[in-house]
Coordinates of C-alpha atoms in Angstrom, one line a residue:
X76 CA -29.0 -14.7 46.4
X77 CA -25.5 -15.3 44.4
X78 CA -24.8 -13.0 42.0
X79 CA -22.7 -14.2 39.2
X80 CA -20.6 -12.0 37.1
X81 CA -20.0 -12.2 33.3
X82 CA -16.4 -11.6 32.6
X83 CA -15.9 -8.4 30.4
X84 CA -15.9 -8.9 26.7
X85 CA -12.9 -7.0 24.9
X86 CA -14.7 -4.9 21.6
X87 CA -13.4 -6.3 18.5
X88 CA -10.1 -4.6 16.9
X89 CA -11.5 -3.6 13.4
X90 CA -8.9 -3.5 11.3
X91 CA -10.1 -1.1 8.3
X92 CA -9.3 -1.4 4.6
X93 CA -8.4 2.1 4.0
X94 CA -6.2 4.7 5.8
X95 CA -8.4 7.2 3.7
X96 CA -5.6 8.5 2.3
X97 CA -5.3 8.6 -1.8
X98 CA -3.3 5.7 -3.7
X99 CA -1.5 8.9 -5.2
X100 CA -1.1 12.7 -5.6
X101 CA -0.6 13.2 -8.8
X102 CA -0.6 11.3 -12.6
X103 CA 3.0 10.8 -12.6
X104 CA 3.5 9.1 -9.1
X105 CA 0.1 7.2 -9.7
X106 CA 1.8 5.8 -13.2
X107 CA 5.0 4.6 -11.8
X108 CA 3.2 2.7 -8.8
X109 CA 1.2 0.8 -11.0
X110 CA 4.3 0.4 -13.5
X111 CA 6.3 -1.1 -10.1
X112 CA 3.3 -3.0 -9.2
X113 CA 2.5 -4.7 -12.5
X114 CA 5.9 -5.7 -13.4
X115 CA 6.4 -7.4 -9.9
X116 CA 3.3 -9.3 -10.4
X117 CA 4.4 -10.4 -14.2
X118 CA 7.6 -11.2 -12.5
X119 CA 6.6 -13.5 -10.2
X120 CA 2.9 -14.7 -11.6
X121 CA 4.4 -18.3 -12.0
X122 CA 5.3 -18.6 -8.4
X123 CA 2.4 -19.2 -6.3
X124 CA 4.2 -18.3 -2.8
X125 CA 5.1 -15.0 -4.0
X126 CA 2.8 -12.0 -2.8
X127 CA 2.5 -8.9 -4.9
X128 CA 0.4 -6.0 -3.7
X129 CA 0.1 -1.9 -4.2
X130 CA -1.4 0.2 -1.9
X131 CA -2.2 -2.3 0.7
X132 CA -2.4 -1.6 4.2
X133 CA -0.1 -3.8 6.3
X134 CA -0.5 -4.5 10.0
X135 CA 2.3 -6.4 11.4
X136 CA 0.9 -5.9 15.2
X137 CA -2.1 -7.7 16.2
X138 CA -4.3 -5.8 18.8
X139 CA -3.1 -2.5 17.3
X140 CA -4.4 -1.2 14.6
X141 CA -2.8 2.2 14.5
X142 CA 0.7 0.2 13.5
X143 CA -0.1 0.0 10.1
X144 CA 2.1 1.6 6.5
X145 CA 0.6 1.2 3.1
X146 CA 3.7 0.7 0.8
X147 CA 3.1 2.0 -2.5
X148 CA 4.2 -1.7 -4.1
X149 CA 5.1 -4.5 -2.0
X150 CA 6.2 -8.2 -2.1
X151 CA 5.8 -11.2 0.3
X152 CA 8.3 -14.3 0.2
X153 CA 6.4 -17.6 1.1
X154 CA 2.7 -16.1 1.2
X155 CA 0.1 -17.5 -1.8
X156 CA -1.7 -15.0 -3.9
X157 CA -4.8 -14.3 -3.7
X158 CA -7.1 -10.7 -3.1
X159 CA -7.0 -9.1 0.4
X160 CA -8.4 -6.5 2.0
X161 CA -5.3 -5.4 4.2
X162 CA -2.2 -7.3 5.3
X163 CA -2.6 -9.1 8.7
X164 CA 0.6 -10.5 9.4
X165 CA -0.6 -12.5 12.3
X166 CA -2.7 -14.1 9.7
X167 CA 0.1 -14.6 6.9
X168 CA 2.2 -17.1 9.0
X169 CA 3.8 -14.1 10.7
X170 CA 5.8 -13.1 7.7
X171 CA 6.3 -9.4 6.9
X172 CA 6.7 -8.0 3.5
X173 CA 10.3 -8.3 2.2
X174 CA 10.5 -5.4 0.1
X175 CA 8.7 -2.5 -0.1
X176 CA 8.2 0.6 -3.0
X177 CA 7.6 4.0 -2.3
X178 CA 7.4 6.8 -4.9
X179 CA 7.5 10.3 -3.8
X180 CA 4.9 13.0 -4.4
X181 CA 5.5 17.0 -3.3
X182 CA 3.3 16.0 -0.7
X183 CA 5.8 13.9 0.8
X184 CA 7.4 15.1 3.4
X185 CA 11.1 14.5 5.0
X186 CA 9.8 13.7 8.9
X187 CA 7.1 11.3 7.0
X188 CA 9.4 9.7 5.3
X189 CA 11.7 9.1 8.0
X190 CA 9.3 7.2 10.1
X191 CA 8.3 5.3 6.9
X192 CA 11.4 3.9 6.9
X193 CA 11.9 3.4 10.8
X194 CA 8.2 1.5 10.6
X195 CA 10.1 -0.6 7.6
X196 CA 13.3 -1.5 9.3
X197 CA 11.5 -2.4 12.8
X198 CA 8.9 -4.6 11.5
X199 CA 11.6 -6.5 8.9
X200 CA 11.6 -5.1 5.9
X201 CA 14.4 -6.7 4.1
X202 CA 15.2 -3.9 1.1
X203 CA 13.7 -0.6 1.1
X204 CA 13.6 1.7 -1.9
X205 CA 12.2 5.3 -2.8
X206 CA 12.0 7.0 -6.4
X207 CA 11.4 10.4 -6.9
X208 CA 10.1 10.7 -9.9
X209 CA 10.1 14.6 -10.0
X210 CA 14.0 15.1 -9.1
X211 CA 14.6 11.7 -10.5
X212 CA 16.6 10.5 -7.3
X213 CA 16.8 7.2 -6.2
X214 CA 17.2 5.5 -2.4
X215 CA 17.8 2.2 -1.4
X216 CA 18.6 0.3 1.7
X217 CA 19.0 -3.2 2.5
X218 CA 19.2 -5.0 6.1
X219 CA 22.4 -5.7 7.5
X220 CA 21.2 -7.5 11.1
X221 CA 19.0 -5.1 12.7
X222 CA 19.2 -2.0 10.4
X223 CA 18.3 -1.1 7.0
X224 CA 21.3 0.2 5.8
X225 CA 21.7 2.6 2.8
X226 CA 22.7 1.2 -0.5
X227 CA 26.2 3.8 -1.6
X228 CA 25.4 3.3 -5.5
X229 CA 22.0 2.6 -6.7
X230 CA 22.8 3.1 -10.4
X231 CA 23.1 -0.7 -11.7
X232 CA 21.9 -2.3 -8.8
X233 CA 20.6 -5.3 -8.4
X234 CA 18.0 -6.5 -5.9
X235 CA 19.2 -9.4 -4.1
X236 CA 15.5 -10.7 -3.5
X237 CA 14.1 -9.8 -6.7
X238 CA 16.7 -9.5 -9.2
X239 CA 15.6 -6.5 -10.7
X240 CA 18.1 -4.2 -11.9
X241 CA 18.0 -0.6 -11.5
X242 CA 19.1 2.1 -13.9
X243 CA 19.4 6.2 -14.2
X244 CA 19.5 7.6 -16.8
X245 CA 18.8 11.5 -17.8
X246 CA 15.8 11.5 -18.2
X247 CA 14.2 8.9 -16.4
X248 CA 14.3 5.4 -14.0
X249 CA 14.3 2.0 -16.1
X250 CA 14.2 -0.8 -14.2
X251 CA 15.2 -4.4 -15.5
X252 CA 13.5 -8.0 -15.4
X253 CA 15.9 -10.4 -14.5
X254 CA 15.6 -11.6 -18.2
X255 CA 17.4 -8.1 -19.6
X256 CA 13.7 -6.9 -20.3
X257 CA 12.6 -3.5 -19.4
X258 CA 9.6 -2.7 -17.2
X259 CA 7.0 -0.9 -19.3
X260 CA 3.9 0.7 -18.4
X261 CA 0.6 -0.6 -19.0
X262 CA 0.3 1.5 -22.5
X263 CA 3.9 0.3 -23.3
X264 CA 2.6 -3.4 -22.9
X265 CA -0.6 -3.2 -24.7
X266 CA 1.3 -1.2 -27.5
X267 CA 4.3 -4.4 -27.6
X268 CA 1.4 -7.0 -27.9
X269 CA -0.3 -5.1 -30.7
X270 CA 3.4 -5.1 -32.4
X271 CA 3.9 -8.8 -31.3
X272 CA 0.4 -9.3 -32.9
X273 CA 0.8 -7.5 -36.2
X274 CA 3.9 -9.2 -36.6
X275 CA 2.4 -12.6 -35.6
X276 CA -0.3 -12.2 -38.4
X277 CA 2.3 -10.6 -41.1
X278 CA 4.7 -13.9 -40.4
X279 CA 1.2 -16.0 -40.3
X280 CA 0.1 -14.3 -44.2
X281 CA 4.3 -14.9 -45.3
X282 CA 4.0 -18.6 -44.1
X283 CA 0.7 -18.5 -46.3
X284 CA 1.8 -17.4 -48.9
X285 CA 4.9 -19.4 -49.2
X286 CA 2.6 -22.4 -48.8
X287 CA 0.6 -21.1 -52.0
X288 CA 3.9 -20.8 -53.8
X289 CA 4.7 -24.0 -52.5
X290 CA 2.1 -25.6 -54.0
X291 CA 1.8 -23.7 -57.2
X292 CA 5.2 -24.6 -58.0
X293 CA 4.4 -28.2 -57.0
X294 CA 1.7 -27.7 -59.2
X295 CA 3.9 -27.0 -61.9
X296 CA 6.1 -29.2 -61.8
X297 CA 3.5 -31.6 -61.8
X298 CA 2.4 -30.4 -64.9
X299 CA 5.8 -30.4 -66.4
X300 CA 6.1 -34.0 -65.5
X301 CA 2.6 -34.6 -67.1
X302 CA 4.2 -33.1 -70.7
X303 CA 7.1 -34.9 -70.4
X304 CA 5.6 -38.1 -69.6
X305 CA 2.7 -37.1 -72.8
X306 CA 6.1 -36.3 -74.8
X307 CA 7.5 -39.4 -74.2
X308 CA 4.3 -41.8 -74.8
X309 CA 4.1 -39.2 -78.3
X310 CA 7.8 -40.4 -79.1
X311 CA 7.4 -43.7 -78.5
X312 CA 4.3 -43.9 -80.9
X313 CA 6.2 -42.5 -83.3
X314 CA 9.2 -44.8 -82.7
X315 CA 6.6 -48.2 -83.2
X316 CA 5.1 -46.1 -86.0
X317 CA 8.7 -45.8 -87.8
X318 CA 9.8 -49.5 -87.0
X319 CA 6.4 -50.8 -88.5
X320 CA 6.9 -48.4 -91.8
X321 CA 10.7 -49.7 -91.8
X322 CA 9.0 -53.3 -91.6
X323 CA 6.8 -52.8 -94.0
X324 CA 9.4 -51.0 -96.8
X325 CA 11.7 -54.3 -95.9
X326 CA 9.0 -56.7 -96.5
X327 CA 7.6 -55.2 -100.0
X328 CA 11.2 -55.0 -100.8
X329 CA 11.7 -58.8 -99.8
X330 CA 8.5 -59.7 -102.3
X331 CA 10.0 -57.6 -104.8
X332 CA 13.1 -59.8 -104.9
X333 CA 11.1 -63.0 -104.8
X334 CA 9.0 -62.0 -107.6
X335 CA 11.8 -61.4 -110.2

């Protein structure tokens, strides 16, 4: 009797959702990620090829998934939008994120952050930067050929891929759209719409009420035209009047004459 063997079945690779690690340590680092995040995504929401993410576990190795980083904001050149449960590269047309966000917690550590940035320039990040928003310091690095390479003066800079422009001041980071507008948080947005929105109804009720004026004063004029039109028709009555009394004082004085 033959026996025949089965050939042996590899277990699936699961590639899980979470690292089980939280999004953020504290309110602070948690506000600027979604700050970050949110701006990136308004920034590039009319571009469909344009990939925003935060928090989102990437895995750029296929067969492995104990390669993975979860950048705290992240954005993919020439991959569609839509919701994901992790980044599978091998499943994104083999393109890596080009840039990558991290903001620092006191949880962070220097030997974490290190091989953060190893993982980053091995698997082709193209710019890399990291805010602190305790000590309010600011890293970046760019690729030059096979390394990321440190940027000298971060103050003023402007991303190459995104076109965002980087500021310090004393107090704080501000970042810049490419339009010269400042990246808010989500407060500071819903606070600028109500604005926009007062405004909107305030110019809406002035447009109003200038129509009303409009039309009162339309109205009057009407009016004024309707008096001098009835002072007219009054004036010419009286003009036929006077000719007809003239008429009449000429004729009685023409039978007057014819009489004597």
């Amino acid at each position: 009797m033959v026996q025949q063997l089965t050939p042996e079945t590899k277990p699936e690779i699961i590639y899980p959702d979470s690292d089980g690690e939280p999004m953020a340590d504290n309110t602070k680092q948690f506000r600027w990620i979604v700050t970050i995040t949110e701006n990136l995504e308004i920034l590039f929401a009319n571009i469909l090829d344009v990939f925003v993410a935060g928090d989102l576990l990437w895995y750029p190795v296929q067969g492995n998934n104990k390669i993975r980083q979860a950048p705290d904001a992240m954005v993919v050149f020439g991959r569609p939008k839509g919701d994901r449960g992790s980044y599978q590269q091998w499943k994104e047309d083999n393109i890596p994120p080009q840039v990558a966000f991290e903001i620092l917690s006191p949880g962070n550590l220097a030997g974490k952050m290190g091989e953060k940035l190893l993982f980053y320039q091995r698997y082709g990040v193209e710019e890399y930067y990291i805010y602190d928003p305790d000590n309010m310091e600011l890293s970046g690095f760019v690729r030059h050929e096979d390394w990321l390479e440190p940027i000298a003066e971060m103050n003023g800079w402007v991303s190459p891929l995104l076109q965002i422009r980087f500021e310090l001041t004393e107090d704080t980071l501000e970042i810049y759209h490419p339009d010269g507008r400042k990246f808010l948080t989500p407060v500071e947005m819903d606070r600028v719409r109500e604005q926009e929105r007062q405004e909107k109804e305030i110019a809406q009720s002035l447009a109003q009420q200038e129509r009303q004026e409009k039309e009162i004063a339309q109205s009057l004029a009407q009016q004024e035209r309707q008096r001098a039109d009835e002072a007219i028709a009054q004036l010419e009555q009286e003009r036929q009047r006077y000719q007809a009394l003239l008429q009449q004082i000429q004729q009685q004085s023409i039978d007057s004459d014819a009489s004597n």
